[in-house]
C-alpha positions as YAML, in Angstrom:
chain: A
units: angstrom
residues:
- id: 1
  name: UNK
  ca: [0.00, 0.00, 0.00]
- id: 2
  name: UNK
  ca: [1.24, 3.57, -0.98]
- id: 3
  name: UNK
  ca: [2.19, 5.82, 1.72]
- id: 4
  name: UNK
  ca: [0.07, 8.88, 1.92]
- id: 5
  name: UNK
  ca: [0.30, 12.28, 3.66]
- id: 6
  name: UNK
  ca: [-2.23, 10.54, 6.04]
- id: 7
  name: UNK
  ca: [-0.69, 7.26, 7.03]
- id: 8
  name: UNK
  ca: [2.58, 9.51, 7.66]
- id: 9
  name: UNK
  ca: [0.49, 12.19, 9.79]
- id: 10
  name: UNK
  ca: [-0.53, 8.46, 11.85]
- id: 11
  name: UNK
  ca: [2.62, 7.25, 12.14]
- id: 12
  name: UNK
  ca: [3.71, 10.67, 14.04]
- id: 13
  name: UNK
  ca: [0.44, 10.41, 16.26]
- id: 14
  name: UNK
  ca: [2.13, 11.66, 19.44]
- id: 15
  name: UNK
  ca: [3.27, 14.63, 17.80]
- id: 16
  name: UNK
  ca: [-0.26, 15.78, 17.20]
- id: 17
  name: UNK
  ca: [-1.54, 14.84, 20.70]
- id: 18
  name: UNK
  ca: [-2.12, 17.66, 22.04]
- id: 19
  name: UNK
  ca: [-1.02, 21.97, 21.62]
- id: 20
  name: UNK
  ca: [2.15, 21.10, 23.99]
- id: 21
  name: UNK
  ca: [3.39, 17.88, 22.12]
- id: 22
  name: UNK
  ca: [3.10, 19.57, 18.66]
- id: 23
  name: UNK
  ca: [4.92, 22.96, 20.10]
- id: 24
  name: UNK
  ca: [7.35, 20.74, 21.44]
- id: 25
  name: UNK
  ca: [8.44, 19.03, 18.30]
- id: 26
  name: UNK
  ca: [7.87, 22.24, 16.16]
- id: 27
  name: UNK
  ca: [9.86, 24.52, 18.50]
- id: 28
  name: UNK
  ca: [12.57, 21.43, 18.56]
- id: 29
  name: UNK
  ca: [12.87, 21.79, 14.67]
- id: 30
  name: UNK
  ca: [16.70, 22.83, 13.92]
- id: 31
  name: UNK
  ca: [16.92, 26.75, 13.93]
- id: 32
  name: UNK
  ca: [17.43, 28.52, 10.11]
- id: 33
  name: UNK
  ca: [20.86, 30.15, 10.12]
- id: 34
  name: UNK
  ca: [19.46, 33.46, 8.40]
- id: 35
  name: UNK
  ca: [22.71, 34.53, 6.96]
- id: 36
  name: UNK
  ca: [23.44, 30.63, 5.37]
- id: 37
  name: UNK
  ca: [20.12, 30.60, 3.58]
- id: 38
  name: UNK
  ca: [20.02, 33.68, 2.25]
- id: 39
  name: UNK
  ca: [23.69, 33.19, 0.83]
- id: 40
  name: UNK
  ca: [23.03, 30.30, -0.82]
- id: 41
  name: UNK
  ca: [19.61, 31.15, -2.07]
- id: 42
  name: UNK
  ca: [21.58, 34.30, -3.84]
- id: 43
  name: UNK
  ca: [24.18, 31.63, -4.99]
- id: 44
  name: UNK
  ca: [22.11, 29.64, -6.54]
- id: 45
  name: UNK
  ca: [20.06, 32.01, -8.33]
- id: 46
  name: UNK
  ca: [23.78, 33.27, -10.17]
- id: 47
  name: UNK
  ca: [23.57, 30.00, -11.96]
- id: 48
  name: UNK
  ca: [23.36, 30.62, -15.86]
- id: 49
  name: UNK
  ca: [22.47, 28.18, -18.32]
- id: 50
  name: UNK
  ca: [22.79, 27.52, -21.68]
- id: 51
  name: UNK
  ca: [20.39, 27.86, -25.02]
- id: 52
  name: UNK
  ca: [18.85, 24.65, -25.05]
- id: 53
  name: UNK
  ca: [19.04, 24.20, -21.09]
- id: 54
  name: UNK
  ca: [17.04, 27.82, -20.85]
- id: 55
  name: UNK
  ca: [14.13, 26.40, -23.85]
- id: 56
  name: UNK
  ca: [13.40, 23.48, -21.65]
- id: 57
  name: UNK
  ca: [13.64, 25.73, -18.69]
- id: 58
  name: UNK
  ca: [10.81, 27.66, -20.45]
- id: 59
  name: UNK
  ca: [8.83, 25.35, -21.82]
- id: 60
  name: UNK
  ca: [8.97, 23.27, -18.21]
- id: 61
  name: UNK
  ca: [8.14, 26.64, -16.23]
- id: 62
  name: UNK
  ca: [4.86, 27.41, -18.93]
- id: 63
  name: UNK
  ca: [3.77, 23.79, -18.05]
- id: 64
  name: UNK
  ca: [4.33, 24.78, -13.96]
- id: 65
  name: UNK
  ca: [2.16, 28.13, -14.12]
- id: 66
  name: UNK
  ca: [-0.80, 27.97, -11.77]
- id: 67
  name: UNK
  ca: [-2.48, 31.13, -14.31]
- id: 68
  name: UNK
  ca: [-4.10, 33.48, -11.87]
- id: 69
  name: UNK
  ca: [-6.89, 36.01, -11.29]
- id: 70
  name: UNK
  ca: [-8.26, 37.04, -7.76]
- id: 71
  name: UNK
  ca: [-10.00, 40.19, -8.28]
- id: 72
  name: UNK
  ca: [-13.08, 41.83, -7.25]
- id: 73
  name: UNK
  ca: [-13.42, 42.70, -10.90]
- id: 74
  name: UNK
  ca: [-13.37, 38.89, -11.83]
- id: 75
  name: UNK
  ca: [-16.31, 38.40, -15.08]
- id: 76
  name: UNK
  ca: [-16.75, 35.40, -16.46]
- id: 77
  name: UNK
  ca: [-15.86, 36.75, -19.41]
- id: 78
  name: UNK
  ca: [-12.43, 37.69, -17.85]
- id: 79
  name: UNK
  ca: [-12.07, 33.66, -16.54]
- id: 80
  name: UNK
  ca: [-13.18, 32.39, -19.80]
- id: 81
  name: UNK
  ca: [-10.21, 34.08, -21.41]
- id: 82
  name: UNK
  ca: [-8.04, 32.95, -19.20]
- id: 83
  name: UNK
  ca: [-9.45, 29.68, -18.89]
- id: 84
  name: UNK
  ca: [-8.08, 29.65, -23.11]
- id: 85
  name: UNK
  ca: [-4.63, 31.20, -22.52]
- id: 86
  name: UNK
  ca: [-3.93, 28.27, -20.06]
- id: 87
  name: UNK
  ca: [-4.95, 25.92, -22.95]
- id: 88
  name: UNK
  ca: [-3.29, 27.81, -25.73]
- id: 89
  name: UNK
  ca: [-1.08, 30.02, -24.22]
- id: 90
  name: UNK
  ca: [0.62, 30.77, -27.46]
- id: 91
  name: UNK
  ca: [-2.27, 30.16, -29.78]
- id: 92
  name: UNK
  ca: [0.48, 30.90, -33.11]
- id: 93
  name: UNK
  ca: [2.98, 27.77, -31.54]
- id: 94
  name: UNK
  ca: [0.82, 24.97, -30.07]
- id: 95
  name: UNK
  ca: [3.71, 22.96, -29.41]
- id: 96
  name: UNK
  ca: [3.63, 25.60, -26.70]
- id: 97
  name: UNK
  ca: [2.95, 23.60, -23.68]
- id: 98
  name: UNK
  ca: [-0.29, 24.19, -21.28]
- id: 99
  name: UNK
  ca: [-0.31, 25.64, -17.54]
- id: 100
  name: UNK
  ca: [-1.28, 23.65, -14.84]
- id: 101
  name: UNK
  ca: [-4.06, 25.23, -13.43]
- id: 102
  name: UNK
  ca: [-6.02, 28.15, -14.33]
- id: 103
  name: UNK
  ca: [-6.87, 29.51, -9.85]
- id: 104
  name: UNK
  ca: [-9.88, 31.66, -9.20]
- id: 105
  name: UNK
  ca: [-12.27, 32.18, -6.37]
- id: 106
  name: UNK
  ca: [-14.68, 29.55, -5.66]
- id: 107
  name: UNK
  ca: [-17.60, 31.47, -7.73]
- id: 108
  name: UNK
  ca: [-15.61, 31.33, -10.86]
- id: 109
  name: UNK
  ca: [-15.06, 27.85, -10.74]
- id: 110
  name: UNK
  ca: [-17.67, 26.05, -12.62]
- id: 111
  name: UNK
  ca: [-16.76, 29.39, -15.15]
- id: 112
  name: UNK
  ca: [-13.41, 28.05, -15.10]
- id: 113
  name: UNK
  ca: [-14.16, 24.32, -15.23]
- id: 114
  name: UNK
  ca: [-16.49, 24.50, -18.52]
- id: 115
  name: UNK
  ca: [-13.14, 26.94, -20.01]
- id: 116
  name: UNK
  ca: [-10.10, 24.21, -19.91]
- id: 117
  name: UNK
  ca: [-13.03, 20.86, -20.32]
- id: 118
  name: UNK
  ca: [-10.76, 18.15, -22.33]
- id: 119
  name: UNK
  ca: [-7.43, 20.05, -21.97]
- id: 120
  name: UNK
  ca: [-6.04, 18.79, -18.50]
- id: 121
  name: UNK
  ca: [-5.27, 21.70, -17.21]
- id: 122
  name: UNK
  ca: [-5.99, 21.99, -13.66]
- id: 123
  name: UNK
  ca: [-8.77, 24.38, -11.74]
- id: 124
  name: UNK
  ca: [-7.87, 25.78, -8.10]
- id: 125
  name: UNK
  ca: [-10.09, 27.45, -6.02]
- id: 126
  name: UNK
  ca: [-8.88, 29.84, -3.53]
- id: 127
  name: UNK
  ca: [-10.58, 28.83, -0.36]
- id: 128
  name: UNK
  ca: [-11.12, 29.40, 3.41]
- id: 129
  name: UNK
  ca: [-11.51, 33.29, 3.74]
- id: 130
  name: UNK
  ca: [-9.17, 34.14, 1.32]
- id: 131
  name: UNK
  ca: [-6.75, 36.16, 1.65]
- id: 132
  name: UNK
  ca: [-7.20, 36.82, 5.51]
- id: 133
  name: UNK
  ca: [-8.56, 34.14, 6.68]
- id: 134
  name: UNK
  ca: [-10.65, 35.27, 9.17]
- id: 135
  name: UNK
  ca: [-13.77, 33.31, 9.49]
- id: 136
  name: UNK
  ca: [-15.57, 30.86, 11.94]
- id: 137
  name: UNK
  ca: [-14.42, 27.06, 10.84]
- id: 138
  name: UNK
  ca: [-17.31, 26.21, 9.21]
- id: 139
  name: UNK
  ca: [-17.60, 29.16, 7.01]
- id: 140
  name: UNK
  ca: [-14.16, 28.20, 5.83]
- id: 141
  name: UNK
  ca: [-15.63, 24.71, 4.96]
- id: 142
  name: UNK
  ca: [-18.60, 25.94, 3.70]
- id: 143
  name: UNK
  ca: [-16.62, 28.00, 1.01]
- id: 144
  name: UNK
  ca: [-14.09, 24.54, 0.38]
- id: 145
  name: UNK
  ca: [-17.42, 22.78, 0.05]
- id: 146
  name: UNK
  ca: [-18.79, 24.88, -2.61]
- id: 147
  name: UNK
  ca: [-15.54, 25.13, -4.48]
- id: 148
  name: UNK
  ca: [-15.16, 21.59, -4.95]
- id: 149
  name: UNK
  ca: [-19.05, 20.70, -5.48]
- id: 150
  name: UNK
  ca: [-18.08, 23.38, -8.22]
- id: 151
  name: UNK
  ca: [-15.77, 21.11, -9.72]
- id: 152
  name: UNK
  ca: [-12.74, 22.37, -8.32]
- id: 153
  name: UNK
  ca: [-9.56, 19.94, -8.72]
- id: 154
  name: UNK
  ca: [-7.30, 21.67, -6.50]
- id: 155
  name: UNK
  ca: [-8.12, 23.54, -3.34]
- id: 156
  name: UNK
  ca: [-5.81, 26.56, -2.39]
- id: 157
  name: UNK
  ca: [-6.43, 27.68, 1.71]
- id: 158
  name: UNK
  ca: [-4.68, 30.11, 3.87]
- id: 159
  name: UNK
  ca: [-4.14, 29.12, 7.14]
- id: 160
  name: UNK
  ca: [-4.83, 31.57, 10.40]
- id: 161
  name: UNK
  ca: [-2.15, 33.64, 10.95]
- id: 162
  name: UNK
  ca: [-3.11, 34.97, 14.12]
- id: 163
  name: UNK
  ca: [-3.40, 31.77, 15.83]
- id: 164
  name: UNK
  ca: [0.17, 30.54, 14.54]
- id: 165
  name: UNK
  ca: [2.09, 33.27, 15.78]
- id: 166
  name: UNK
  ca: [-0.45, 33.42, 19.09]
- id: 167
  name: UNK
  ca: [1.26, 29.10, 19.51]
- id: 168
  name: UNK
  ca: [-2.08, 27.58, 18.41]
- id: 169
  name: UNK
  ca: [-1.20, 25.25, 15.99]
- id: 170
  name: UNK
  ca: [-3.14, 22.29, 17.40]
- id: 171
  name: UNK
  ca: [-5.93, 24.91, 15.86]
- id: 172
  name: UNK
  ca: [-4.20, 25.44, 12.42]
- id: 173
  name: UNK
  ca: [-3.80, 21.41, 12.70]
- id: 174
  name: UNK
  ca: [-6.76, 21.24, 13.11]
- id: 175
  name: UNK
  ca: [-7.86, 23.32, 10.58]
- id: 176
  name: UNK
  ca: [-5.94, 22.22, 8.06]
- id: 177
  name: UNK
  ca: [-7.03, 18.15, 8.51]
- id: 178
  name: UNK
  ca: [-10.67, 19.69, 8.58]
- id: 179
  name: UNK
  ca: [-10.46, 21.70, 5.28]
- id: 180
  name: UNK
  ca: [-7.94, 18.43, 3.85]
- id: 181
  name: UNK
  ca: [-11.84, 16.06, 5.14]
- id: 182
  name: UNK
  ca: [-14.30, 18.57, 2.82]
- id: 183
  name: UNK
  ca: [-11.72, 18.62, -0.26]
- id: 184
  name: UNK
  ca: [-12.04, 15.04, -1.36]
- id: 185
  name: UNK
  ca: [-10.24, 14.40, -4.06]
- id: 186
  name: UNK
  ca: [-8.82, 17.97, -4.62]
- id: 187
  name: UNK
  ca: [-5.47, 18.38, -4.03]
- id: 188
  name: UNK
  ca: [-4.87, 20.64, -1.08]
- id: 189
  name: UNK
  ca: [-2.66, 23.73, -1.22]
- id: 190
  name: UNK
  ca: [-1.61, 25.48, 2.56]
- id: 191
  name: UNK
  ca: [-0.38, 28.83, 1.57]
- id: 192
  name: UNK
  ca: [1.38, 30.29, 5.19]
- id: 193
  name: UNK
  ca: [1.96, 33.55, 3.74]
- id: 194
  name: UNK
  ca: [5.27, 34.00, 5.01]
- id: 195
  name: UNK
  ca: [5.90, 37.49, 4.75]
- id: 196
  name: UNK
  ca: [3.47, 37.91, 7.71]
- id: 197
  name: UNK
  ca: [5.26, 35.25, 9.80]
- id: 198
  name: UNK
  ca: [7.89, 37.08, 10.79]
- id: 199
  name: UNK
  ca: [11.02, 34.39, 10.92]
- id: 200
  name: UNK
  ca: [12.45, 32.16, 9.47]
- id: 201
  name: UNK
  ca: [11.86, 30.02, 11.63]
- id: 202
  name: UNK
  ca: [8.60, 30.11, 11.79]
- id: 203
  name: UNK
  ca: [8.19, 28.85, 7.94]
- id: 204
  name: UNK
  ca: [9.76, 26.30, 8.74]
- id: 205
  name: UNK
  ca: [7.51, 25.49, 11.37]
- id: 206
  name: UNK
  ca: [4.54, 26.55, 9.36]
- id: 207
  name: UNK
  ca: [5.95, 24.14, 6.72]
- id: 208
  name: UNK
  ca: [6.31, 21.24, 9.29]
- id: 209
  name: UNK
  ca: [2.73, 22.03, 10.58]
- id: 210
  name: UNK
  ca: [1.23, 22.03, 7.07]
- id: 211
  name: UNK
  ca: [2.81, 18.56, 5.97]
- id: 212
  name: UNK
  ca: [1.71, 17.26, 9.22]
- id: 213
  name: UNK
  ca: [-1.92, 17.86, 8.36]
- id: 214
  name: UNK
  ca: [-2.26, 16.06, 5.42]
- id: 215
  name: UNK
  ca: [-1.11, 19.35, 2.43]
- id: 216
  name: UNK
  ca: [-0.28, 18.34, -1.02]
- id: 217
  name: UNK
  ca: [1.14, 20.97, -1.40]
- id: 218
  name: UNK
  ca: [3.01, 24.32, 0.94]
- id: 219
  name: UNK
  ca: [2.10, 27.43, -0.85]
- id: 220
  name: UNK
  ca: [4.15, 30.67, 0.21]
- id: 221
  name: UNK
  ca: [1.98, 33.74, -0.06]
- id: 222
  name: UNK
  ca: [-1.46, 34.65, -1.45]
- id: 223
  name: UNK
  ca: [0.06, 37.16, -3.51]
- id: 224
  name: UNK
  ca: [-1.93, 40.07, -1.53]
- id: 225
  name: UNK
  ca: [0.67, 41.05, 0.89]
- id: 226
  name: UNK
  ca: [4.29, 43.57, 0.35]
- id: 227
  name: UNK
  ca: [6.48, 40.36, 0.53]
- id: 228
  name: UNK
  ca: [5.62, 37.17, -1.11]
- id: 229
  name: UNK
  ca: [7.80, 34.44, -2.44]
- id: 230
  name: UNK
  ca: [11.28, 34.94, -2.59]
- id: 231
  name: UNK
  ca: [14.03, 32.69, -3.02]
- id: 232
  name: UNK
  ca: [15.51, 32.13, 0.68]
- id: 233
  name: UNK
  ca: [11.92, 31.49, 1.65]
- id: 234
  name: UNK
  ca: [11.08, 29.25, -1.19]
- id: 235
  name: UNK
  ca: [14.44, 27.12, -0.48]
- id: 236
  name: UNK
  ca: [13.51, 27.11, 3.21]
- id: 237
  name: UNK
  ca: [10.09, 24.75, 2.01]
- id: 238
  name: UNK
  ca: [12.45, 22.69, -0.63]
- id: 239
  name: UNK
  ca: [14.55, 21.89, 2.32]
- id: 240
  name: UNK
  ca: [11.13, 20.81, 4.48]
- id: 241
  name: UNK
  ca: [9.41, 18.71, 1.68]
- id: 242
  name: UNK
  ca: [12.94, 16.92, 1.37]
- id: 243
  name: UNK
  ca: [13.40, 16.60, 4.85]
- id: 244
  name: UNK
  ca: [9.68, 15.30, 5.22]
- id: 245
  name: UNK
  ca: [10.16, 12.91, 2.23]
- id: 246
  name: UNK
  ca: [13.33, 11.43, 3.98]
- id: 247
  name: UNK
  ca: [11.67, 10.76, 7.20]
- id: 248
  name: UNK
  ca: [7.92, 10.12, 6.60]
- id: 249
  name: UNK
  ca: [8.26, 8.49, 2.75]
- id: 250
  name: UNK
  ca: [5.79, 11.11, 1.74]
- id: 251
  name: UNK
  ca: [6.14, 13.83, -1.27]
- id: 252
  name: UNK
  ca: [4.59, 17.33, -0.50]
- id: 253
  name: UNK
  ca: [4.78, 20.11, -3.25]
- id: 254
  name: UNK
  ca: [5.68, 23.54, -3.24]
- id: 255
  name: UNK
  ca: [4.45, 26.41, -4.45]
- id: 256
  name: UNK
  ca: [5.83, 29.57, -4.29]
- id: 257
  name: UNK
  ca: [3.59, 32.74, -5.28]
- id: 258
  name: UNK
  ca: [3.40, 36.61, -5.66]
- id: 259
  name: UNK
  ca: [6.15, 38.72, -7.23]
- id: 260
  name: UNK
  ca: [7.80, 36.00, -9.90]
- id: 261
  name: UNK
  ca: [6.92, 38.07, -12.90]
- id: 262
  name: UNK
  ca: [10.30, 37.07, -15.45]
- id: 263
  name: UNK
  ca: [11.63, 34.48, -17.03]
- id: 264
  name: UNK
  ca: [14.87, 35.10, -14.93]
- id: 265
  name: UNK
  ca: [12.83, 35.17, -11.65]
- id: 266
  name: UNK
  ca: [11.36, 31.46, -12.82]
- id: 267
  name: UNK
  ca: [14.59, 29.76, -13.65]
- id: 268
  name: UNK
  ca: [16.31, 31.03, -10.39]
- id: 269
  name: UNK
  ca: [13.46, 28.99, -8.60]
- id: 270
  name: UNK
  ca: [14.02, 25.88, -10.78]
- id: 271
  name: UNK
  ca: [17.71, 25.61, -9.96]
- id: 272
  name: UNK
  ca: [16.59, 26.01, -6.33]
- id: 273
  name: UNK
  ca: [14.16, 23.07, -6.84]
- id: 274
  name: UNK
  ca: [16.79, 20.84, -8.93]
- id: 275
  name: UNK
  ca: [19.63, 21.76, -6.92]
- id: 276
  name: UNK
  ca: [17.42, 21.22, -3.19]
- id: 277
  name: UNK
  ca: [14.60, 18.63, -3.31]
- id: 278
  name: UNK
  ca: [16.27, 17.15, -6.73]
- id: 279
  name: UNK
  ca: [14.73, 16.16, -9.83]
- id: 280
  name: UNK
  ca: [11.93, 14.28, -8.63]
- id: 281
  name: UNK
  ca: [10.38, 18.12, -7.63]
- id: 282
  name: UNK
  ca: [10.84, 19.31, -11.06]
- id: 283
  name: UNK
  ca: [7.44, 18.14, -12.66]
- id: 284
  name: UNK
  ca: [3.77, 20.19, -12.42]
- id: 285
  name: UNK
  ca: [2.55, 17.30, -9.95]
- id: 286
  name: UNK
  ca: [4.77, 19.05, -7.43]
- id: 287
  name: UNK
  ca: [6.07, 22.66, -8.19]
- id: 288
  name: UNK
  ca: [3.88, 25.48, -9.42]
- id: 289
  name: UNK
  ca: [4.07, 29.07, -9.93]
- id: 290
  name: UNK
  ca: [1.40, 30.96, -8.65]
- id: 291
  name: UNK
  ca: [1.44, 33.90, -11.02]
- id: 292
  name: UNK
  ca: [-0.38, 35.82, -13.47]
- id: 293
  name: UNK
  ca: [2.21, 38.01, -15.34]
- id: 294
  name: UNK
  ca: [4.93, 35.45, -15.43]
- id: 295
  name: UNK
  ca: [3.16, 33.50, -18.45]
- id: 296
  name: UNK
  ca: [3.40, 36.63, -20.48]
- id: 297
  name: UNK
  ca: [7.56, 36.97, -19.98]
- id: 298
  name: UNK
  ca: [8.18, 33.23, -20.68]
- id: 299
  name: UNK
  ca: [5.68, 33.01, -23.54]
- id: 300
  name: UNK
  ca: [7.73, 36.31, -25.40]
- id: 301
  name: UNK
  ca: [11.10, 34.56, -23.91]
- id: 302
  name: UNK
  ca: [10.15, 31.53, -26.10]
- id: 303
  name: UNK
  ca: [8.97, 33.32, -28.88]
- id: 304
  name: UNK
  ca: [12.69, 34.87, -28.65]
- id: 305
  name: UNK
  ca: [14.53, 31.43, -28.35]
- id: 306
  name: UNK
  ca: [12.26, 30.08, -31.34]
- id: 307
  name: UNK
  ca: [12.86, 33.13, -33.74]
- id: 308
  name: UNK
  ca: [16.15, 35.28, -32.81]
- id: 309
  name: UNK
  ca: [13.67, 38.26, -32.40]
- id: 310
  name: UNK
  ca: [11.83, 40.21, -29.42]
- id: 311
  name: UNK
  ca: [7.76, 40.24, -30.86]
- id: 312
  name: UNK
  ca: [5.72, 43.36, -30.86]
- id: 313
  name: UNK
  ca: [3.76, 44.58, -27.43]
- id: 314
  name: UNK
  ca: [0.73, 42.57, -28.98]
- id: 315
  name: UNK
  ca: [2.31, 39.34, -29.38]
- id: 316
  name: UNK
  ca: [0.98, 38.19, -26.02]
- id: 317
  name: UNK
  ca: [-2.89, 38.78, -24.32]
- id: 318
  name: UNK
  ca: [-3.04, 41.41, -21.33]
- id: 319
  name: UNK
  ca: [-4.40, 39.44, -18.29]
...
């Protein structure tokens, strides 16, 4: 029988027992030497790479793009559009891979679902309050509910902040396992947004947490806060799903989001992912970029590598 992010969470029973227990083992994670990660994160991301390196680079980052739009604004006009870029996103080259995942809120879904029909690409459904997160429980599982009764293949929550930095995380455990119950077969995305958690530290707790309660995936940021994914913290998670994998037999993904807008940015995170988890990471199944300008770089990046020329302003759709 497969081991699953369940089984492991049963096999580490005791550490979930109770608030003190799972402080206890969180708290006795090793501490992040700040200046060590960020050095290396900046080393890595001076790696260069060559021509036909950078077009699979490209191509595998297109295929990787969790195509975004959380606005107010949001018509279903605008998510129908979308819902086509992520199946065409170069409609002139359509050897031009597809995104993973077109991700809108859990009204747009069945918008969104009836867009990419037949195409495998992927819907997520921001879920749970987003992007604060502050609602009563079942509120939180009443919007998960209606997301994935939408047809939603991927949920996308956001844990509570307040109580992780207040030392509850037997209530973001809790939480978590609740929201991973009313997904079903979605895949289940715990975004910590670390640039409101202060340390270090405590993403790699957050990260530890997350896996713990069942996430397919550990999701940096909502994308709605000053800092967002970066490469320290995004290496910080490649070193937890690795760690996790090693001790538990279980693979988590990662996903880091908010401010990777060029190709540049993007191939900076895949060395991180080749050169941390390893190659087993570097597949859709378990990295994605949560982005919405990013597909527009690496689509006029291609277009560059395929013809020796820069296209016009209207080469690519305005999101």
């Amino acid at each position: 029988m497969p081991i699953t992010a369940s089984s492991a969470a049963h096999a580490l029973t005791d550490v979930t027992a109770s608030d003190s227990s799972l402080r206890r083992f969180l708290h006795g994670l090793p501490g992040v030497d700040t200046v060590g990660l960020e050095a290396r994160a900046a080393s890595l991301g001076t790696r260069s790479i060559k021509t036909t390196a950078k077009a699979y680079a490209i191509d595998l980052a297109i295929s990787m793009v969790d195509l975004t739009t959380l606005e107010g604004a949001d018509t279903p006009g605008k998510v129908r559009a979308l819902g086509a870029k992520a199946v065409h996103p170069d409609p002139t080259d359509r050897a031009t891979p597809a995104t993973a995942a077109v991700c809108v809120y859990p009204d747009m879904v069945a918008t969104a679902k009836e867009a990419v029909a037949g195409s495998g690409v992927k819907v997520a459904s921001v879920a749970t309050a987003f992007p604060a997160g502050r609602a009563a429980l079942d509120v939180k599982l009443a919007d998960v509910r209606d997301a994935v009764a939408a047809g939603a293949d991927e949920i996308d929550m956001v844990i509570d902040r307040g109580a992780f930095l207040a030392g509850r995380y037997l209530k973001v455990y809790d939480e978590i396992t609740a929201v991973k119950e009313v997904s079903g077969a979605a895949r289940l995305k715990v975004i910590f947004e670390t640039g409101e958690l202060s340390t270090y530290d405590n993403i790699r707790r957050a990260s530890w947490l997350g896996m713990l309660a069942g996430a397919d995936f550990v999701k940096t940021s909502t994308g709605k806060v000053a800092v967002n994914a970066t490469p320290a913290n995004t290496l910080l998670m490649l070193e937890a799903v690795r760690d996790f994998r090693a001790q538990t037999g279980v693979q988590v993904g990662v996903k880091p989001a908010g401010g990777i807008r060029t190709t540049k940015d993007a191939v900076k995170f895949l060395v991180l992912v080749n050169e941390t988890a390893g190659e087993d990471w570097l597949d859709n199944h378990w990295f994605r970029f949560g982005a919405s300008s990013l597909l527009n770089d690496l689509l006029m990046q291609r277009q560059k590598l395929t013809t020796g020329r820069y296209s016009g302003p209207d080469y690519v759709t305005v999101d």
